[in-house]
Structures are given as structure tokens and as C-alpha cells.
PDB file of C-alpha atoms in Angstrom:
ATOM      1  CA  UNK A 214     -17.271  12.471  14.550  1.00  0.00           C
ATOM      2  CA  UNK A 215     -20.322  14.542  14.473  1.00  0.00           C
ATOM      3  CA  UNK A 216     -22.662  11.820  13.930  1.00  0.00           C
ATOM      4  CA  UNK A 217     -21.091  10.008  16.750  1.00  0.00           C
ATOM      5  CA  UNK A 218     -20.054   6.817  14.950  1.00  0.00           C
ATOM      6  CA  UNK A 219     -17.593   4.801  13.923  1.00  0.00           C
ATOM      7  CA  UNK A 220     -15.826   5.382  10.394  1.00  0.00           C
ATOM      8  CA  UNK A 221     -13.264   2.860   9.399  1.00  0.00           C
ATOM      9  CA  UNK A 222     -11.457   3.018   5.888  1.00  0.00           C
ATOM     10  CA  UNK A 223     -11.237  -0.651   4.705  1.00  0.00           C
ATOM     11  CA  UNK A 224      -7.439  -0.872   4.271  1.00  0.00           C
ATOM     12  CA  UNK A 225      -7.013  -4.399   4.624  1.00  0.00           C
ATOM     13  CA  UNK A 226      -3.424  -4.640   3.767  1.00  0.00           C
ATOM     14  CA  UNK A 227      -2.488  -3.344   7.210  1.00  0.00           C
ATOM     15  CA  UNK A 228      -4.092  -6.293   8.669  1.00  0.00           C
ATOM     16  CA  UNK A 229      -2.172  -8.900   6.879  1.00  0.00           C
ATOM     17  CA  UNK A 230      -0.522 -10.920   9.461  1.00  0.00           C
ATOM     18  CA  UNK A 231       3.064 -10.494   7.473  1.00  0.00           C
ATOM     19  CA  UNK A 232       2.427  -6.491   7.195  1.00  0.00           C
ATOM     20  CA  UNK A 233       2.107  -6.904  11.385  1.00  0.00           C
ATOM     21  CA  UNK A 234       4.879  -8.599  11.675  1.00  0.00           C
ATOM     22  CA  UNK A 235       7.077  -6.156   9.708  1.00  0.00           C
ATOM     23  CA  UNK A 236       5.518  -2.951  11.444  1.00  0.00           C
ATOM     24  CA  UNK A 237       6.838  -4.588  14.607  1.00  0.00           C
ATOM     25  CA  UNK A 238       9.956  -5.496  13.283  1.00  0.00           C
ATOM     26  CA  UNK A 239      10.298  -2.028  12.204  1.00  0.00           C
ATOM     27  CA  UNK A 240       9.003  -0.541  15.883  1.00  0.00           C
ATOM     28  CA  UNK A 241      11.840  -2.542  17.505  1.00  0.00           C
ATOM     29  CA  UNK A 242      14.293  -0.415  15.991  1.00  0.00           C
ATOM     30  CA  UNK A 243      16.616  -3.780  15.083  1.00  0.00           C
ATOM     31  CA  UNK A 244      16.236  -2.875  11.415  1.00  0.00           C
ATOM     32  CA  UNK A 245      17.060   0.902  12.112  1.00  0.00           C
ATOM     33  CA  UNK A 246      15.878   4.490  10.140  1.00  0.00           C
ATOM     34  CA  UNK A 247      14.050   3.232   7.078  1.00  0.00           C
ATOM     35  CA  UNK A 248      15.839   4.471   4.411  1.00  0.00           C
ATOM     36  CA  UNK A 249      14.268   3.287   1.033  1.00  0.00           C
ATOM     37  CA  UNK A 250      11.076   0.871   0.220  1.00  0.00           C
ATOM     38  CA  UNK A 251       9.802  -0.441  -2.676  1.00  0.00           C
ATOM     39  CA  UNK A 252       6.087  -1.973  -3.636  1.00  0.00           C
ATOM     40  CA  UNK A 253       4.452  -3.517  -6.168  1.00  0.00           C
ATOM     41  CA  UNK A 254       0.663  -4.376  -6.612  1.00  0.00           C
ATOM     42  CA  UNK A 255      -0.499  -5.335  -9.643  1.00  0.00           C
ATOM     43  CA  UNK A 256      -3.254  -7.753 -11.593  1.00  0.00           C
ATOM     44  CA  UNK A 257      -5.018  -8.388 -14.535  1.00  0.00           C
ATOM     45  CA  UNK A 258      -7.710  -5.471 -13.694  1.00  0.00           C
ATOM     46  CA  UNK A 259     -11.397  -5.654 -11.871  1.00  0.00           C
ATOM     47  CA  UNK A 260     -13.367  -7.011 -14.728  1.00  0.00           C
ATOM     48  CA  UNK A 261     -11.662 -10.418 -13.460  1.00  0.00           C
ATOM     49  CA  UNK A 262     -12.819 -10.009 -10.370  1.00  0.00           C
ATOM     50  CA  UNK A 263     -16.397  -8.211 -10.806  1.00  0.00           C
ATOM     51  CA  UNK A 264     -17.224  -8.218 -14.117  1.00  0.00           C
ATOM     52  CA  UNK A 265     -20.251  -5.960 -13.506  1.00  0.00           C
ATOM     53  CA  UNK A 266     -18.532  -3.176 -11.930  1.00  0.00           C
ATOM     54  CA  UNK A 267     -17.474  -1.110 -15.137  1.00  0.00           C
ATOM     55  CA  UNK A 268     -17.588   2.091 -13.194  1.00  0.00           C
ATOM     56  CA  UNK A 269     -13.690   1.135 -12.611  1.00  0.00           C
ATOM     57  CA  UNK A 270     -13.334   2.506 -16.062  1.00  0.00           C
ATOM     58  CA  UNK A 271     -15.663   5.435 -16.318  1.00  0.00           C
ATOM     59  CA  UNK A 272     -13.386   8.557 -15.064  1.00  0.00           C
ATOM     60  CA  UNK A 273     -16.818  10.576 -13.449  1.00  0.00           C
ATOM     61  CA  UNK A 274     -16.924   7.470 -11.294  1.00  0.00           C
ATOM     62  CA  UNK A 275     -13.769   5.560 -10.766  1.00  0.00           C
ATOM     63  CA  UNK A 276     -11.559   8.639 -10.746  1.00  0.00           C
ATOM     64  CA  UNK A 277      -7.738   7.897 -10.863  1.00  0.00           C
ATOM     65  CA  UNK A 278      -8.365   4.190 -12.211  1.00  0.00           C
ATOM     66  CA  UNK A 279      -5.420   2.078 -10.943  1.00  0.00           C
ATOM     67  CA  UNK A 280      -3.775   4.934  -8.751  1.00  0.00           C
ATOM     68  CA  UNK A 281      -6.837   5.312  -6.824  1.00  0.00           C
ATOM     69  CA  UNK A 282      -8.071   1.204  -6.641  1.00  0.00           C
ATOM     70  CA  UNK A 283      -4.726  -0.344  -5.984  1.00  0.00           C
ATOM     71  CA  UNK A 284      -2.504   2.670  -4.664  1.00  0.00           C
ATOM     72  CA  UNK A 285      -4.640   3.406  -2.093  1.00  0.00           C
ATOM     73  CA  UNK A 286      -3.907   0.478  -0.309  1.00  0.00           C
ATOM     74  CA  UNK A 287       0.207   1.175  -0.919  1.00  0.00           C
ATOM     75  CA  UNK A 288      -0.088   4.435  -0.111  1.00  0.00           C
ATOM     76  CA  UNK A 289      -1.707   3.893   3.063  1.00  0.00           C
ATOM     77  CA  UNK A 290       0.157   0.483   4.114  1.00  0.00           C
ATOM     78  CA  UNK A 291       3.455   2.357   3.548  1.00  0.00           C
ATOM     79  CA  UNK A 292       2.264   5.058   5.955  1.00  0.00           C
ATOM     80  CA  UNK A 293       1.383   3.070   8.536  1.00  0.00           C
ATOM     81  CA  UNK A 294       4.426   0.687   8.295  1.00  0.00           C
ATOM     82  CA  UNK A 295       6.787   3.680   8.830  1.00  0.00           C
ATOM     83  CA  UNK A 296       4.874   5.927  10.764  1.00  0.00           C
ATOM     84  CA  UNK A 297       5.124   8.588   8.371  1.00  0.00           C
ATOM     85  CA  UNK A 298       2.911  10.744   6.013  1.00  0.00           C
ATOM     86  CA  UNK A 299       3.587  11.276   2.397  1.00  0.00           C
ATOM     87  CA  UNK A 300       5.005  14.725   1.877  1.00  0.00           C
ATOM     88  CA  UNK A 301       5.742  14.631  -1.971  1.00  0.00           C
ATOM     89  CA  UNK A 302       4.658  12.841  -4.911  1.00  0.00           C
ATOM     90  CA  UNK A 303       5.659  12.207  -8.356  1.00  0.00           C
ATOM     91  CA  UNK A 304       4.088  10.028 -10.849  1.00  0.00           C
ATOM     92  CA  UNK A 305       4.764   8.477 -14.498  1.00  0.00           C
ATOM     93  CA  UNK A 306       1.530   6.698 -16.161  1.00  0.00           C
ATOM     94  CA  UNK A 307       0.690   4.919 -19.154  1.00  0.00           C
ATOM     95  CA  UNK A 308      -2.930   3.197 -20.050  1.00  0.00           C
ATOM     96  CA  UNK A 309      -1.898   0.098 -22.094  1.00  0.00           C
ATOM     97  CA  UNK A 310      -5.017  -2.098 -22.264  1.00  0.00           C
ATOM     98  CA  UNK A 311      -7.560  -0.778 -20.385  1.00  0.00           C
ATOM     99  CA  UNK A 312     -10.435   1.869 -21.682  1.00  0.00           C
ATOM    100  CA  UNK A 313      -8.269   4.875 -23.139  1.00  0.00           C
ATOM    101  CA  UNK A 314     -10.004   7.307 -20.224  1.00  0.00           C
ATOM    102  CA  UNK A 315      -8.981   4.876 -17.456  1.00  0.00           C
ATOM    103  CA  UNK A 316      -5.230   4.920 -16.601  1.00  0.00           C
ATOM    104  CA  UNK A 317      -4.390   1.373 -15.744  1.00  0.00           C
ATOM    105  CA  UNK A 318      -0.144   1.354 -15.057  1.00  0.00           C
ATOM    106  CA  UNK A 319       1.437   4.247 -12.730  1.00  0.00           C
ATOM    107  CA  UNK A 320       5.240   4.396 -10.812  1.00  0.00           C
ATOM    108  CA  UNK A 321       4.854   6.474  -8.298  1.00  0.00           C
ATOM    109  CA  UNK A 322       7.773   8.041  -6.081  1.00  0.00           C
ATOM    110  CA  UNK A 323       7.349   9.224  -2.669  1.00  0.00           C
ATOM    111  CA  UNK A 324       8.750  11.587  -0.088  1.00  0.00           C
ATOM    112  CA  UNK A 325       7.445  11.011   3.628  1.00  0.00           C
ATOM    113  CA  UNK A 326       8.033  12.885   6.813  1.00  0.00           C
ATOM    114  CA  UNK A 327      10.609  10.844   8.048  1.00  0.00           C
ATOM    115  CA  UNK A 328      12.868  11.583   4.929  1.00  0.00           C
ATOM    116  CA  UNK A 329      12.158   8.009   3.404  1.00  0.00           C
ATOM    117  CA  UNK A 330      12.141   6.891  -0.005  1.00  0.00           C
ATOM    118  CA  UNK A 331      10.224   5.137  -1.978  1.00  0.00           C
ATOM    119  CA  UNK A 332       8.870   3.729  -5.762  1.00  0.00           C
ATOM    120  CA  UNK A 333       5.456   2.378  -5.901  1.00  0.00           C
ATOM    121  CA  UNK A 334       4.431   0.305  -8.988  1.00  0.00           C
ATOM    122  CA  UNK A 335       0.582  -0.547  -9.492  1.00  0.00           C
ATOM    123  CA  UNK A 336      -1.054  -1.987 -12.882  1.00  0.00           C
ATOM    124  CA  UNK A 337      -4.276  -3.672 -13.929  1.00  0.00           C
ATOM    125  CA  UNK A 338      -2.090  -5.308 -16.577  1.00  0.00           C
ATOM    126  CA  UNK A 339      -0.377  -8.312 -15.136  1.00  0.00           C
ATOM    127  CA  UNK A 340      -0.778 -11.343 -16.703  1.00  0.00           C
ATOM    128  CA  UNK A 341      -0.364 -13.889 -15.894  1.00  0.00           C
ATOM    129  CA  UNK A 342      -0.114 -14.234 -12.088  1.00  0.00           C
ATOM    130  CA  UNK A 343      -0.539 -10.793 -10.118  1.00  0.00           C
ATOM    131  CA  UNK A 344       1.768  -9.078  -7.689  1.00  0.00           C
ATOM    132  CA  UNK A 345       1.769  -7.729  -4.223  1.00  0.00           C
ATOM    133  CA  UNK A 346       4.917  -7.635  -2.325  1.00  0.00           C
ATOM    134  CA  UNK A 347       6.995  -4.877  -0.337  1.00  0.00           C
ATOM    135  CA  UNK A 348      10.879  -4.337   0.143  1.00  0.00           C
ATOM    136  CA  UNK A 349      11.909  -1.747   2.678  1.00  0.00           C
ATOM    137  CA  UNK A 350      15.720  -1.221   3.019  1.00  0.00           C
ATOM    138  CA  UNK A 351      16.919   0.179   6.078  1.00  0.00           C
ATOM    139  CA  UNK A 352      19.862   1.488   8.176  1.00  0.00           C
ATOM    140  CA  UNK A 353      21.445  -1.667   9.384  1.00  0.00           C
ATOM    141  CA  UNK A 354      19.245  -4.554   7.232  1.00  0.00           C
ATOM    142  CA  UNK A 355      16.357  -5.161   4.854  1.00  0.00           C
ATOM    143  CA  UNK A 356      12.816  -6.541   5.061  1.00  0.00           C
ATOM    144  CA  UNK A 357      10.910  -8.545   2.282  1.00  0.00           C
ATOM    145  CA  UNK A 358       7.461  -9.838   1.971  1.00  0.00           C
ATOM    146  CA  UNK A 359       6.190 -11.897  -1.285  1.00  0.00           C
ATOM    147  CA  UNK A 360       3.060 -11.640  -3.096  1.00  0.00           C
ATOM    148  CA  UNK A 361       1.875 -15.136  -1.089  1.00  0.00           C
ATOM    149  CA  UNK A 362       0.880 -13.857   2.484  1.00  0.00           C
ATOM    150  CA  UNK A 363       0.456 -16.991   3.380  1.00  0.00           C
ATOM    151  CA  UNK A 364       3.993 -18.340   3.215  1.00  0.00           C
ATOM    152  CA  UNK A 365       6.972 -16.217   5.077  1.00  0.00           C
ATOM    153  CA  UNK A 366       8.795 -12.784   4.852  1.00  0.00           C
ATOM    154  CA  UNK A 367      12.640 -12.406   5.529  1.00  0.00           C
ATOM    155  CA  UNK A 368      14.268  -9.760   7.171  1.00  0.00           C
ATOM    156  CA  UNK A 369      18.313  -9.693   7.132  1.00  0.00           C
ATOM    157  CA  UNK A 370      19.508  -8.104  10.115  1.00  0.00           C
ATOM    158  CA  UNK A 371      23.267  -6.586  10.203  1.00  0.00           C
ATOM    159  CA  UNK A 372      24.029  -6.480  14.297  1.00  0.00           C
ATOM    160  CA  UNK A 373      26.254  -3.791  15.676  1.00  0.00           C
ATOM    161  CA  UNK A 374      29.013  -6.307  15.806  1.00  0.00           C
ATOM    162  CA  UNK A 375      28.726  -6.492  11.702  1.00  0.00           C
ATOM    163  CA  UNK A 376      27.168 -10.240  12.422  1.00  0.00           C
ATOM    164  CA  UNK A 377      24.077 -11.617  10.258  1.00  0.00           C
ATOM    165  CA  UNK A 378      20.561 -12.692  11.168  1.00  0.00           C
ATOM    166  CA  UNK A 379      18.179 -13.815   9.095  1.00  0.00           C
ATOM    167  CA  UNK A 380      14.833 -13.462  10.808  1.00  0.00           C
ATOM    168  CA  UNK A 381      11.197 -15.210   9.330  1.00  0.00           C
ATOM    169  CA  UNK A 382       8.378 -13.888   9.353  1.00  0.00           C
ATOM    170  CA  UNK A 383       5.407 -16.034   9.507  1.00  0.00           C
ATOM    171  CA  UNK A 384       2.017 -15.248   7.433  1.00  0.00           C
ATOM    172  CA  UNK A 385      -1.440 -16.859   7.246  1.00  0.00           C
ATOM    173  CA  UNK A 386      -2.955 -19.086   5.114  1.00  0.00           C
ATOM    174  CA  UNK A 387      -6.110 -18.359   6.460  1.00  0.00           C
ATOM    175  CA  UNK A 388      -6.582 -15.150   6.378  1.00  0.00           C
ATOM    176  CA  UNK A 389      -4.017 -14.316   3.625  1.00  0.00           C
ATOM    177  CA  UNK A 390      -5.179 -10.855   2.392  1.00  0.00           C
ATOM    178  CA  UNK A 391      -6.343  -9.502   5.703  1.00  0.00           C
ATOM    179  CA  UNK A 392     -10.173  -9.430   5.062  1.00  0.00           C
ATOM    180  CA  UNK A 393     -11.336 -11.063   8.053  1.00  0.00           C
ATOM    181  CA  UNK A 394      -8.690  -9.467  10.947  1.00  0.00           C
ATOM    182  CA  UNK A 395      -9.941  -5.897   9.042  1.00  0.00           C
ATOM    183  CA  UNK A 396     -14.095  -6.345   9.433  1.00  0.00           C
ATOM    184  CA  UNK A 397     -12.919  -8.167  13.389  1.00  0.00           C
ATOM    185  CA  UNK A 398     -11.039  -5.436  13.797  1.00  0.00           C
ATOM    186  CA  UNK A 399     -14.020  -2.863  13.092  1.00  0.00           C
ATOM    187  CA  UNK A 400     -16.366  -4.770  14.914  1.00  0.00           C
ATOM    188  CA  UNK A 401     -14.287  -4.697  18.225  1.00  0.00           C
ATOM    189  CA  UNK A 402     -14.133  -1.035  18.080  1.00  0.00           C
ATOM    190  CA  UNK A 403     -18.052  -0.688  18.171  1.00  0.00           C
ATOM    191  CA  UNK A 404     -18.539  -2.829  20.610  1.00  0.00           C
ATOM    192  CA  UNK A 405     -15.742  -1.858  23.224  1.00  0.00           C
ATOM    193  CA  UNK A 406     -16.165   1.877  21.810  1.00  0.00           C
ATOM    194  CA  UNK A 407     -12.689   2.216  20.883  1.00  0.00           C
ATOM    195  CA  UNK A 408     -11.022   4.555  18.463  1.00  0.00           C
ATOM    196  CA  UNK A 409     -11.256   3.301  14.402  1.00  0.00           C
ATOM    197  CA  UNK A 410      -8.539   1.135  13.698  1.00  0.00           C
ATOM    198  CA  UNK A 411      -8.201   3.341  10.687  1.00  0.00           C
ATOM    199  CA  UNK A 412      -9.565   6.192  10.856  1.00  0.00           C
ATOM    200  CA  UNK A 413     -10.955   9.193   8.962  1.00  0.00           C
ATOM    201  CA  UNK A 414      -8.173  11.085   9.207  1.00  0.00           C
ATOM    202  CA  UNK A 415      -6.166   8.069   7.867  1.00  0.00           C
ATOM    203  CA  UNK A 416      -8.416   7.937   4.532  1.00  0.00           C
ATOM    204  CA  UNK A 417      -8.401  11.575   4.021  1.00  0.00           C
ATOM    205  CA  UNK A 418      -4.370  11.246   4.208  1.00  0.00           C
ATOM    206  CA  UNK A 419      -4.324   8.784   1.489  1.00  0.00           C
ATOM    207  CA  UNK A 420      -6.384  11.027  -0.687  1.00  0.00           C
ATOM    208  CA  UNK A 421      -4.435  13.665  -0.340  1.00  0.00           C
ATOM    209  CA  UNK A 422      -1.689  11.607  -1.897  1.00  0.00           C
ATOM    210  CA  UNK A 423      -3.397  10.244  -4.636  1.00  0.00           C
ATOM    211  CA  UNK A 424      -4.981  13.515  -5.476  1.00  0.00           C
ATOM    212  CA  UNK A 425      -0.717  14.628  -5.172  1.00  0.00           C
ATOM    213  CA  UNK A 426       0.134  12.088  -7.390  1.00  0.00           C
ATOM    214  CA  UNK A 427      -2.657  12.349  -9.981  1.00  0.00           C
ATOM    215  CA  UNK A 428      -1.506  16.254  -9.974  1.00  0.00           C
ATOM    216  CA  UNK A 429       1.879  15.140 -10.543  1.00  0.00           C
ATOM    217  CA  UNK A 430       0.697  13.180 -13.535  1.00  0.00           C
ATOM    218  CA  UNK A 431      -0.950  15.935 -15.288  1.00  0.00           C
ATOM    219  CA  UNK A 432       1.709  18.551 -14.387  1.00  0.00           C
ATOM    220  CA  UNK A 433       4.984  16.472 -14.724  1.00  0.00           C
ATOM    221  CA  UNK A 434       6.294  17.603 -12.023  1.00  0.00           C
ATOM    222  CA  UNK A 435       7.039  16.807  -7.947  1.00  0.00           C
ATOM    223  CA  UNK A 436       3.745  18.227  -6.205  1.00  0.00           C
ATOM    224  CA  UNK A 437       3.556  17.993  -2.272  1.00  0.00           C
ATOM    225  CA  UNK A 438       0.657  16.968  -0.637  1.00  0.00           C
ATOM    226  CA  UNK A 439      -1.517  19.377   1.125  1.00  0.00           C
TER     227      UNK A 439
END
């Protein structure tokens, strides 16, 4: 803000077309108070992905390991999805594989604003596909999105006359992780001078939480975020 530019946090996940398509779901108010949701993101660690970046394991440089590389990206589409910061955090970890200074498999629970629940798995141990998906159970029906953005989500809508719908959601196969809506996204804002799509504020939340959670971890105990 001082500098007078635009600062975007690169959480893709919000751009994935299914992730859209559930906030709006959600917005509608069809699906009713969120009460619990549950997500998973997991894979076989970075060294698969960028085998030169070993400062994923080196705690003075990657920091929380997993909880800060893949829960950032929960912790933040979660937030977003519901419209609601993370108020409290607990945390269970174990390192299985990984360098023993590097944790690399945490279940997180969290507490946000709006009184919802929920358990957030992340691991850099999965073998030997990888995992990404979301359930969020609500008032009067529940959403679900796979691991495969490109395919379809299902939400299961109870109506007010006890009826059934079964809604799909459609993804992209083009842009399945969200990479290329997030960097348009950015690009729109400097040009038309518009507000970040996710802003500072936004990142500094999701630290907050992690920095809750990895507290929780060494404490063993429930720590809300400040």
C-alpha cells in the first residue's frame, strides 16, 4: 500500500473453476449455514516436482514444511469459500519419510468466525496418486469436489419441501488447477487499477493460521489465531 502497487498472494485454488462454482453455490444460500467441511491435499512431496528446490526441507527456509506449502492453500480456499476467518486451530503431526527436521503429514482442525467446522489433512506422503478434494456439509445439503478439477462436483440439495436435487458442477480441463485464471486475474487488476484479487491482508490471514496451527503443534493444545 505504501509503495503504491499491487500485491497479490498466489492462491490459485480459489480460481479453480469448481472452487467458483461452489463459492456461488454457497452465496445463494440453497445449501444453507455451513456447518462442517472437510479437505484433503496431499502428494508425494516437492522433490517430484522440483527436484532442486531442497529448501522445502531445511526448517531456516521452508518453515512449517507441509503445513505451510500445502495448507496454505486450504487454509485460505476454506476462508474464502465461507466467508469466514479462522479463529482457532489445533494440529496433530507426524514426519514419516521426509528429512526428520521437515514435518511432512499434519490434521489440522479449525474454528472460523461463522462457528464452522472443519478437519484439514495435508501430506507430502501420498503415493501413489495425490489428493485434493473438499467436502463441506451444510444446513439443508452437502457439496463435493474430487481431486480431478477437470471433471464435475456434486452438490445434494434437500428443498424446504424435504425433496432432492442433485446439482453438477462443471470444472475445466483446461485450466484444471487454476494457474492461468490466477496470473489473468492479477494482470486485470493492474491494468484497470482494481483492488488485488487476493490481497495482503488475505496472505497475512493465512499466516496467522499456520503460525496458530504450528503453535498448536508444539503446545498440544487449541491456540486461537491472533
Amino acid at each position: 500500500a505504501q509503495a503504491g502497487v499491487v500485491l497479490m498472494a498466489a492462491h490459485n485454488q480459489r480460481f479453480i473453476r469448481l472452487h467458483q462454482a461452489v463459492k456461488a453455490l454457497i452465496e445463494s444460500g440453497s445449501l444453507g449455514q455451513p456447518y462442517l467441511a472437510h479437505a484433503v491435499f496431499g502428494h508425494g512431496g516437492p522433490e517430484n516436482w522440483s527436484p532442486s528446490q531442497d529448501w522445502y526441507f531445511r526448517p531456516d527456509q521452508g518453515g512449517h514444511g507441509v503445513l505451510a506449502d500445502l495448507g496454505a492453500h486450504k487454509f485460505d480456499l476454506l476462508s474464502w469459500l465461507l466467508d469466514q476467518r479462522i479463529v482457532e486451530v489445533g494440529a496433530m503431526a507426524h514426519t514419516f519419510e521426509k528429512p526428520a527436521a521437515t514435518i511432512d503429514t499434519v490434521a489440522c482442525t479449525l474454528r472460523f468466525s461463522g462457528d464452522t467446522l472443519a478437519t484439514v489433512q495435508l501430506s507430502w506422503t501420498f503415493r501413489p496418486d495425490w489428493e485434493n478434494s473438499l467436502v463441506i456439509r451444510c444446513a439443508r445439503g452437502v457439496v463435493r469436489v474430487p481431486t480431478d478439477a477437470s471433471a464435475s462436483a456434486e452438490a445434494l440439495i434437500v428443498d424446504k419441501d424435504g425433496g432432492q436435487r442433485l446439482l453438477s458442477l462443471d470444472g475445466s480441463a483446461d485450466d484444471s488447477a487454476g494457474w492461468l485464471a490466477t496470473v489473468a486475474a492479477f494482470c486485470a487488476a493492474v491494468e484497470q487499477g482494481a483492488p488485488s484479487p487476493v490481497s495482503g491482508e488475505d496472505g497475512r490471514a493465512v499466516v496467522a493460521a499456520l503460525d496458530a496451527a504450528f503453535e498448536a503443534l508444539s503446545s498440544r493444545r487449541v491456540v486461537p489465531v491472533g
